[in-house]
Amino acid sequence: MIADRSSHGGNSRPWLPGEGQAYRQLVEQLPLVTYMDALDDVSSNLYTSPQVEELLGYPVEEWLSNRELFVELLHPDDRERVLEEIHRANEDGVSRASEYRLIARDGRVVWLRDESVTVRDGNGTPAYAQGFLLDITERKAVEETLRGRERILGAVATVAEQLLREASWEEAVEASLGALGQATEADRVLLFRNRLTATGELRIEVRHEWVARDEPLVDDPELRDTSLPAYGLSGWIPELAGGRAVQGPVAGLPDPAREVLARRGVGSLVVVPVFVGGAWWGFLLIEDAREARAWVPAEVDALRAAAGIVGAAIQRRLSEERSRETAGTLQAVVQASPAAIVGFDREGKVILWNPAAERTFGWAAAEVLGAFNPFVSEAQREEFLGYVGIALGGKGWRDVEIVRYRKDGSEIDVRVSSAPLRDGSGQVVGLVSVLADITERKRAEAAAIEREERFRTLIENIPGAVYRCAVDESWTMEFLSDDIEGITGYPASDFLGNEARTYASVIHPDDRDLVDGEIAEAVARRSDFVVEYRLLAADGSTRWAHEKGQPVFGEDGDLLWLDGVIIDVTERKEVEEELSRAKALLDSVVESIPVGLYVKDASDLAYVRVNPAAEEIMGFSEDELRGRRSRDVFPPELAEPFEEWDREVLAGRSRVDAPEAPLALGGGEPKIVHTTKVPILDAAGRPAYLLGIAEDVTERRLAEQQREALVAQLEEQNEQLLELDRMKDEFVALVSHELRTPLTSILGYLELALEEGELSADVQHFLDVAQRNSNRLLRLVSDLLFVAQVQAGKLNLDTGDVDLLRLVTESAETALPRAAEKSVVLTVDAGETPAFRGDSTRLGQVLDNLVSNAIKFTPDGGTIRVRLRSDGSRAVIEVEDSGLGIPEAELPRLFERFYRTTTVTHLAIQGTGLGLPITKAIVEAHGGTIAVESVEGIGATFRVELPLAEDPAAEAAA
Amino acid sequence: MEERGRTILVADDDDDIRALVTLRLQRFGFEVVAAADGEQALALVRDRSPDLAILDVTMPGLTGLEVTRALRADEATKGIPVLLLTARVQDADLAAGLEAGASGYVRKPFEPAELRARIEEVLGAS
């Protein structure tokens, strides 16, 4: 949640400058000039959009640098007024709209509409003004022209009315001239009359005059009898006699007219001829002090029409009798009028309808004469009769703008001037009205206004929901545009008057205090506010709102409501948050990873960033490194290769792994550093930075070295052990062989000796003992050799069909004599077992070992039971004795080589300690298991299990 | 069973064993030709063409295995069966003897009965 403090005091029109690039682009596309002025002592210009150059010819730079430019360009007639308006607006801090003229660089007069608002700073002090300038020159020109013509037409109507009514000739003429003078905003209007002398010279004399403010000239004897050639104006005579007007600036006149007129302060003039009865009677001279005064054709035409009316009036006055001729003249005047002239009787029926009225309203005179006023609607009847009543009361009126109707039913805007119509006795009998069609001007005005409105709409039609709400806990909406539905998913109608929900209820609970606080502050300092907060949308999502608003106060200073706009900025916020999260994550990673990271500027290879791990490696802090190069902190022999790598990386635009080397950086112990350097490219693919990734691998490399040394040592030891083992096996085999050779002779010759018949009993016994011990020695040698073979993994089975029952029986039979010697009962409980593949000799050895062990450890008179059974998948051989048993603690070691139990040792029972290991090796070579259960003092049972399905040979081959 | 007229060559570098085997074979009724090493054995076999050669494996000079191979390689002697009489009783040693072309072996020390049975086996089959 971020309250945009930098734009606090920003204004409710978000299009203004300072609102970001998008808005700026928008305003610089608009067909108007936007600006921002600081409200400091000199009102310096802070921003002016570039359109100003096209409009006024002065580029933006001049507006920004020349504070006086605006005042200099203000039209002199507008300057005082406009500066006063601006000053007042800035003082009061209110919005301002004014229309004025500026003089463009090329001398054009440009009419501008200038609207601005005052923006306050955080303290509520007016800080600057933001506004726009709209070129309304065209509209002004249209208005001026149309207004001028209307004014003159109005004056013509007055002239007509004055002269035709003819209450007093003198009075009427002077009123007519005054009407013309005012309508044309002239300074003086003179009526000259021609007079031919006896010699045929054309003399002129002034007869009537209207003056705006100067001294009258009408009594000037000079003008009572003079001539145009006397002023060098001979050239006017054919023009005026030909019915044409003369107009232009005084400066363009010949002397002495120019001199005389200039002395009187006349800048420009118009002269229109007056004809009476078809003859050139004289002329109207209209003077204007303004040299630059442009006399538009419409004005001149109107003046000529007025002159025509004056002429008609003179003719009528010249006439001795008020006759039909006079009526005819009157009719002629009315007919000639370019404005619609219509007369009504006391009942509102038409009694006069001139051709201009026919053109204006569409009805021919014949259609409407005697009928009720046709151009008022039913609804306007009473109103019209009201006007008639006013006229009957003897009063007229001027320049009333009103809507009337044409014959085709269309509306027409007219400007009406009316006067009571009197009969010969002065009795009011009706009214006469002159109506000017102002539809065109209205339309032009409407178009101009519409154009302005369009711009204003464009400006104000920013995406977002516009609202007016009460300052209460609910933010009760008095108005809320439909755009709110696009933001929240709820229709605007939901919020109006809290119909379905309050606006406060859709503000995220965590943000409500912030919104309340910002608005309360804004209300307190009476300025705008900007606040960004989250909205809970209908679909359950969270949207970010950017709200700009302002409190509105009544005239008495009471807080009325808030006006503002709510914009959906979720997308922008999400991007911002994502960026901020990503940046925070990256920062924390960079700060905390145990890998040194540093960044150098590609241009000068100076350090820009160094993370803590890199500080550790380099022995300098980031502050010490920032802005410095390697050569500034490290000795040349280190720095030079560093920078060489840097340049290599930047030139190749690809990563480089620097060779690992022990470096004594920062004066500490040498470290082994592994560095990877990566170029960071800008958008154009040029290297902008260099990223160094430096890892202190000292400990790792040390550990690796130690480990390698240890491994080598172990391998060596292992090799030695293996060698020893091999030597042992070979030794055993050799010993076995070398022992067998003498044993062969011993046993062979003992046998030969025993075969001799004539031996004494003693000799016989001695030889038996020698033979028994020789056999024992042979068994020991064989067992040793067997164990050596097993150890060396060289135990080969001579596989064939095995008949376990036979092996068990034979083994028992062989042992019987020894059992009998000790009075040990040996029983066999064996059944047929399926034949299986195995080494009969070795398995016989197993049985012999187990049975002979049992006899060995069974005291005299004991029992040994040999059992054999099978369950189809395995054969189980058990040899149970009632012997000494085996201490439980010694059971686990029973099958170890050369292991002799305490019992065996204690009782000095003969044995090598090889019988059970050999037994176990044979059983396991057949895929079987051997186990022993024993209770000390009760006996022991050895159990061998052999898998019947197993074929050891096949298994070995597999 | 008397074995008149049949000759067996016995080769062993151990004088005691050579005399023991010779005595046993003579008691079995065989004619015995004795050799004290491999070369002698080979020469006597070629000279006398015995019915059987019983060779010690570990002899100086030519070993029993080498003599066996030499006999097998010679057309004149390849039909004479060989029994190896050996103290090297490890499986690999025994296999090597058979591979060299011996018909069988007898482990030292030997039982007279076993020796006779082996001889009868070999001679009966030949």
PDB file of N, CA, C and O in Angstrom, chain A residues 776-815:
ATOM      1  N   ARG A 776      45.575 -88.212  11.239  1.00  0.00           N
ATOM      2  CA  ARG A 776      45.042 -86.977  11.819  1.00  0.00           C
ATOM      3  C   ARG A 776      45.757 -85.764  11.206  1.00  0.00           C
ATOM      4  O   ARG A 776      45.134 -84.754  10.856  1.00  0.00           O
ATOM      5  N   LEU A 777      47.078 -85.941  11.080  1.00  0.00           N
ATOM      6  CA  LEU A 777      47.851 -84.855  10.473  1.00  0.00           C
ATOM      7  C   LEU A 777      47.390 -84.609   9.035  1.00  0.00           C
ATOM      8  O   LEU A 777      47.237 -83.475   8.595  1.00  0.00           O
ATOM      9  N   LEU A 778      47.118 -85.662   8.348  1.00  0.00           N
ATOM     10  CA  LEU A 778      46.656 -85.542   6.967  1.00  0.00           C
ATOM     11  C   LEU A 778      45.313 -84.811   6.908  1.00  0.00           C
ATOM     12  O   LEU A 778      45.094 -83.939   6.080  1.00  0.00           O
ATOM     13  N   ARG A 779      44.386 -85.144   7.863  1.00  0.00           N
ATOM     14  CA  ARG A 779      43.085 -84.467   7.882  1.00  0.00           C
ATOM     15  C   ARG A 779      43.263 -82.965   8.124  1.00  0.00           C
ATOM     16  O   ARG A 779      42.626 -82.129   7.501  1.00  0.00           O
ATOM     17  N   LEU A 780      44.185 -82.686   9.079  1.00  0.00           N
ATOM     18  CA  LEU A 780      44.417 -81.281   9.408  1.00  0.00           C
ATOM     19  C   LEU A 780      44.929 -80.530   8.181  1.00  0.00           C
ATOM     20  O   LEU A 780      44.457 -79.436   7.855  1.00  0.00           O
ATOM     21  N   VAL A 781      45.872 -81.192   7.484  1.00  0.00           N
ATOM     22  CA  VAL A 781      46.402 -80.556   6.273  1.00  0.00           C
ATOM     23  C   VAL A 781      45.289 -80.348   5.234  1.00  0.00           C
ATOM     24  O   VAL A 781      45.146 -79.293   4.623  1.00  0.00           O
ATOM     25  N   SER A 782      44.445 -81.372   5.097  1.00  0.00           N
ATOM     26  CA  SER A 782      43.343 -81.275   4.114  1.00  0.00           C
ATOM     27  C   SER A 782      42.369 -80.150   4.496  1.00  0.00           C
ATOM     28  O   SER A 782      41.917 -79.366   3.641  1.00  0.00           O
ATOM     29  N   ASP A 783      42.056 -80.108   5.804  1.00  0.00           N
ATOM     30  CA  ASP A 783      41.131 -79.056   6.260  1.00  0.00           C
ATOM     31  C   ASP A 783      41.721 -77.663   6.000  1.00  0.00           C
ATOM     32  O   ASP A 783      41.021 -76.750   5.535  1.00  0.00           O
ATOM     33  N   LEU A 784      43.007 -77.493   6.325  1.00  0.00           N
ATOM     34  CA  LEU A 784      43.651 -76.204   6.099  1.00  0.00           C
ATOM     35  C   LEU A 784      43.577 -75.822   4.627  1.00  0.00           C
ATOM     36  O   LEU A 784      43.250 -74.695   4.272  1.00  0.00           O
ATOM     37  N   LEU A 785      43.844 -76.775   3.796  1.00  0.00           N
ATOM     38  CA  LEU A 785      43.810 -76.513   2.364  1.00  0.00           C
ATOM     39  C   LEU A 785      42.410 -76.142   1.910  1.00  0.00           C
ATOM     40  O   LEU A 785      42.191 -75.216   1.134  1.00  0.00           O
ATOM     41  N   PHE A 786      41.427 -76.853   2.496  1.00  0.00           N
ATOM     42  CA  PHE A 786      40.035 -76.594   2.121  1.00  0.00           C
ATOM     43  C   PHE A 786      39.637 -75.174   2.487  1.00  0.00           C
ATOM     44  O   PHE A 786      39.052 -74.413   1.712  1.00  0.00           O
ATOM     45  N   VAL A 787      40.018 -74.819   3.732  1.00  0.00           N
ATOM     46  CA  VAL A 787      39.673 -73.466   4.182  1.00  0.00           C
ATOM     47  C   VAL A 787      40.362 -72.419   3.301  1.00  0.00           C
ATOM     48  O   VAL A 787      39.767 -71.398   2.926  1.00  0.00           O
ATOM     49  N   ALA A 788      41.594 -72.696   2.950  1.00  0.00           N
ATOM     50  CA  ALA A 788      42.308 -71.751   2.089  1.00  0.00           C
ATOM     51  C   ALA A 788      41.597 -71.616   0.741  1.00  0.00           C
ATOM     52  O   ALA A 788      41.465 -70.533   0.195  1.00  0.00           O
ATOM     53  N   GLN A 789      41.110 -72.762   0.240  1.00  0.00           N
ATOM     54  CA  GLN A 789      40.371 -72.719  -1.028  1.00  0.00           C
ATOM     55  C   GLN A 789      39.104 -71.877  -0.906  1.00  0.00           C
ATOM     56  O   GLN A 789      38.810 -71.055  -1.754  1.00  0.00           O
ATOM     57  N   VAL A 790      38.394 -72.126   0.207  1.00  0.00           N
ATOM     58  CA  VAL A 790      37.146 -71.367   0.418  1.00  0.00           C
ATOM     59  C   VAL A 790      37.465 -69.888   0.501  1.00  0.00           C
ATOM     60  O   VAL A 790      36.803 -69.047  -0.108  1.00  0.00           O
ATOM     61  N   GLN A 791      38.491 -69.551   1.280  1.00  0.00           N
ATOM     62  CA  GLN A 791      38.889 -68.151   1.432  1.00  0.00           C
ATOM     63  C   GLN A 791      39.204 -67.534   0.095  1.00  0.00           C
ATOM     64  O   GLN A 791      38.866 -66.402  -0.185  1.00  0.00           O
ATOM     65  N   ALA A 792      39.888 -68.324  -0.750  1.00  0.00           N
ATOM     66  CA  ALA A 792      40.295 -67.791  -2.049  1.00  0.00           C
ATOM     67  C   ALA A 792      39.169 -67.854  -3.054  1.00  0.00           C
ATOM     68  O   ALA A 792      39.340 -67.479  -4.203  1.00  0.00           O
ATOM     69  N   GLY A 793      37.991 -68.351  -2.601  1.00  0.00           N
ATOM     70  CA  GLY A 793      36.850 -68.428  -3.522  1.00  0.00           C
ATOM     71  C   GLY A 793      37.062 -69.511  -4.550  1.00  0.00           C
ATOM     72  O   GLY A 793      36.528 -69.474  -5.636  1.00  0.00           O
ATOM     73  N   LYS A 794      37.870 -70.470  -4.235  1.00  0.00           N
ATOM     74  CA  LYS A 794      38.190 -71.507  -5.206  1.00  0.00           C
ATOM     75  C   LYS A 794      37.506 -72.832  -4.893  1.00  0.00           C
ATOM     76  O   LYS A 794      37.958 -73.886  -5.330  1.00  0.00           O
ATOM     77  N   LEU A 795      36.434 -72.736  -4.071  1.00  0.00           N
ATOM     78  CA  LEU A 795      35.747 -73.986  -3.728  1.00  0.00           C
ATOM     79  C   LEU A 795      34.893 -74.432  -4.902  1.00  0.00           C
ATOM     80  O   LEU A 795      33.909 -73.798  -5.255  1.00  0.00           O
ATOM     81  N   ASN A 796      35.280 -75.465  -5.548  1.00  0.00           N
ATOM     82  CA  ASN A 796      34.510 -76.004  -6.680  1.00  0.00           C
ATOM     83  C   ASN A 796      33.732 -77.219  -6.230  1.00  0.00           C
ATOM     84  O   ASN A 796      34.240 -78.058  -5.492  1.00  0.00           O
ATOM     85  N   LEU A 797      32.495 -77.289  -6.652  1.00  0.00           N
ATOM     86  CA  LEU A 797      31.657 -78.442  -6.308  1.00  0.00           C
ATOM     87  C   LEU A 797      31.714 -79.438  -7.452  1.00  0.00           C
ATOM     88  O   LEU A 797      31.630 -79.051  -8.622  1.00  0.00           O
ATOM     89  N   ASP A 798      31.838 -80.680  -7.094  1.00  0.00           N
ATOM     90  CA  ASP A 798      31.777 -81.755  -8.094  1.00  0.00           C
ATOM     91  C   ASP A 798      30.347 -82.241  -8.101  1.00  0.00           C
ATOM     92  O   ASP A 798      29.962 -83.098  -7.326  1.00  0.00           O
ATOM     93  N   THR A 799      29.492 -81.588  -8.903  1.00  0.00           N
ATOM     94  CA  THR A 799      28.053 -81.832  -8.792  1.00  0.00           C
ATOM     95  C   THR A 799      27.628 -83.104  -9.508  1.00  0.00           C
ATOM     96  O   THR A 799      28.163 -83.466 -10.550  1.00  0.00           O
ATOM     97  N   GLY A 800      26.622 -83.699  -8.869  1.00  0.00           N
ATOM     98  CA  GLY A 800      26.008 -84.886  -9.440  1.00  0.00           C
ATOM     99  C   GLY A 800      24.730 -85.143  -8.672  1.00  0.00           C
ATOM    100  O   GLY A 800      24.331 -84.298  -7.865  1.00  0.00           O
ATOM    101  N   ASP A 801      24.048 -86.213  -8.925  1.00  0.00           N
ATOM    102  CA  ASP A 801      22.841 -86.547  -8.174  1.00  0.00           C
ATOM    103  C   ASP A 801      23.233 -86.959  -6.769  1.00  0.00           C
ATOM    104  O   ASP A 801      24.165 -87.744  -6.566  1.00  0.00           O
ATOM    105  N   VAL A 802      22.508 -86.379  -5.834  1.00  0.00           N
ATOM    106  CA  VAL A 802      22.829 -86.659  -4.430  1.00  0.00           C
ATOM    107  C   VAL A 802      21.692 -87.462  -3.801  1.00  0.00           C
ATOM    108  O   VAL A 802      20.536 -87.090  -3.937  1.00  0.00           O
ATOM    109  N   ASP A 803      22.028 -88.518  -3.115  1.00  0.00           N
ATOM    110  CA  ASP A 803      21.030 -89.299  -2.364  1.00  0.00           C
ATOM    111  C   ASP A 803      21.292 -89.044  -0.894  1.00  0.00           C
ATOM    112  O   ASP A 803      22.186 -89.647  -0.279  1.00  0.00           O
ATOM    113  N   LEU A 804      20.552 -88.094  -0.350  1.00  0.00           N
ATOM    114  CA  LEU A 804      20.806 -87.667   1.018  1.00  0.00           C
ATOM    115  C   LEU A 804      20.602 -88.814   2.016  1.00  0.00           C
ATOM    116  O   LEU A 804      21.327 -88.951   2.999  1.00  0.00           O
ATOM    117  N   LEU A 805      19.568 -89.605   1.770  1.00  0.00           N
ATOM    118  CA  LEU A 805      19.274 -90.719   2.686  1.00  0.00           C
ATOM    119  C   LEU A 805      20.498 -91.633   2.800  1.00  0.00           C
ATOM    120  O   LEU A 805      20.909 -92.023   3.893  1.00  0.00           O
ATOM    121  N   ARG A 806      21.121 -91.927   1.645  1.00  0.00           N
ATOM    122  CA  ARG A 806      22.294 -92.789   1.659  1.00  0.00           C
ATOM    123  C   ARG A 806      23.436 -92.139   2.411  1.00  0.00           C
ATOM    124  O   ARG A 806      24.112 -92.751   3.241  1.00  0.00           O
ATOM    125  N   LEU A 807      23.641 -90.827   2.170  1.00  0.00           N
ATOM    126  CA  LEU A 807      24.732 -90.104   2.829  1.00  0.00           C
ATOM    127  C   LEU A 807      24.561 -90.122   4.343  1.00  0.00           C
ATOM    128  O   LEU A 807      25.501 -90.352   5.104  1.00  0.00           O
ATOM    129  N   VAL A 808      23.305 -89.860   4.762  1.00  0.00           N
ATOM    130  CA  VAL A 808      23.015 -89.843   6.211  1.00  0.00           C
ATOM    131  C   VAL A 808      23.282 -91.227   6.811  1.00  0.00           C
ATOM    132  O   VAL A 808      23.936 -91.362   7.860  1.00  0.00           O
ATOM    133  N   THR A 809      22.794 -92.252   6.127  1.00  0.00           N
ATOM    134  CA  THR A 809      22.939 -93.620   6.625  1.00  0.00           C
ATOM    135  C   THR A 809      24.408 -94.018   6.721  1.00  0.00           C
ATOM    136  O   THR A 809      24.876 -94.501   7.743  1.00  0.00           O
ATOM    137  N   GLU A 810      25.153 -93.733   5.623  1.00  0.00           N
ATOM    138  CA  GLU A 810      26.566 -94.089   5.602  1.00  0.00           C
ATOM    139  C   GLU A 810      27.331 -93.368   6.699  1.00  0.00           C
ATOM    140  O   GLU A 810      28.168 -93.949   7.420  1.00  0.00           O
ATOM    141  N   SER A 811      27.019 -92.069   6.854  1.00  0.00           N
ATOM    142  CA  SER A 811      27.735 -91.284   7.841  1.00  0.00           C
ATOM    143  C   SER A 811      27.505 -91.855   9.239  1.00  0.00           C
ATOM    144  O   SER A 811      28.431 -91.964  10.044  1.00  0.00           O
ATOM    145  N   ALA A 812      26.246 -92.234   9.496  1.00  0.00           N
ATOM    146  CA  ALA A 812      25.899 -92.791  10.813  1.00  0.00           C
ATOM    147  C   ALA A 812      26.611 -94.127  11.012  1.00  0.00           C
ATOM    148  O   ALA A 812      27.167 -94.398  12.086  1.00  0.00           O
ATOM    149  N   GLU A 813      26.585 -94.943   9.937  1.00  0.00           N
ATOM    150  CA  GLU A 813      27.220 -96.258  10.050  1.00  0.00           C
ATOM    151  C   GLU A 813      28.707 -96.109  10.332  1.00  0.00           C
ATOM    152  O   GLU A 813      29.281 -96.800  11.178  1.00  0.00           O
ATOM    153  N   THR A 814      29.354 -95.171   9.628  1.00  0.00           N
ATOM    154  CA  THR A 814      30.777 -94.956   9.829  1.00  0.00           C
ATOM    155  C   THR A 814      31.074 -94.555  11.276  1.00  0.00           C
ATOM    156  O   THR A 814      32.101 -94.924  11.843  1.00  0.00           O
ATOM    157  N   ALA A 815      30.121 -93.762  11.863  1.00  0.00           N
ATOM    158  CA  ALA A 815      30.372 -93.237  13.198  1.00  0.00           C
ATOM    159  C   ALA A 815      30.028 -94.224  14.304  1.00  0.00           C
ATOM    160  O   ALA A 815      30.395 -94.009  15.468  1.00  0.00           O
TER     161      ALA A 815
END
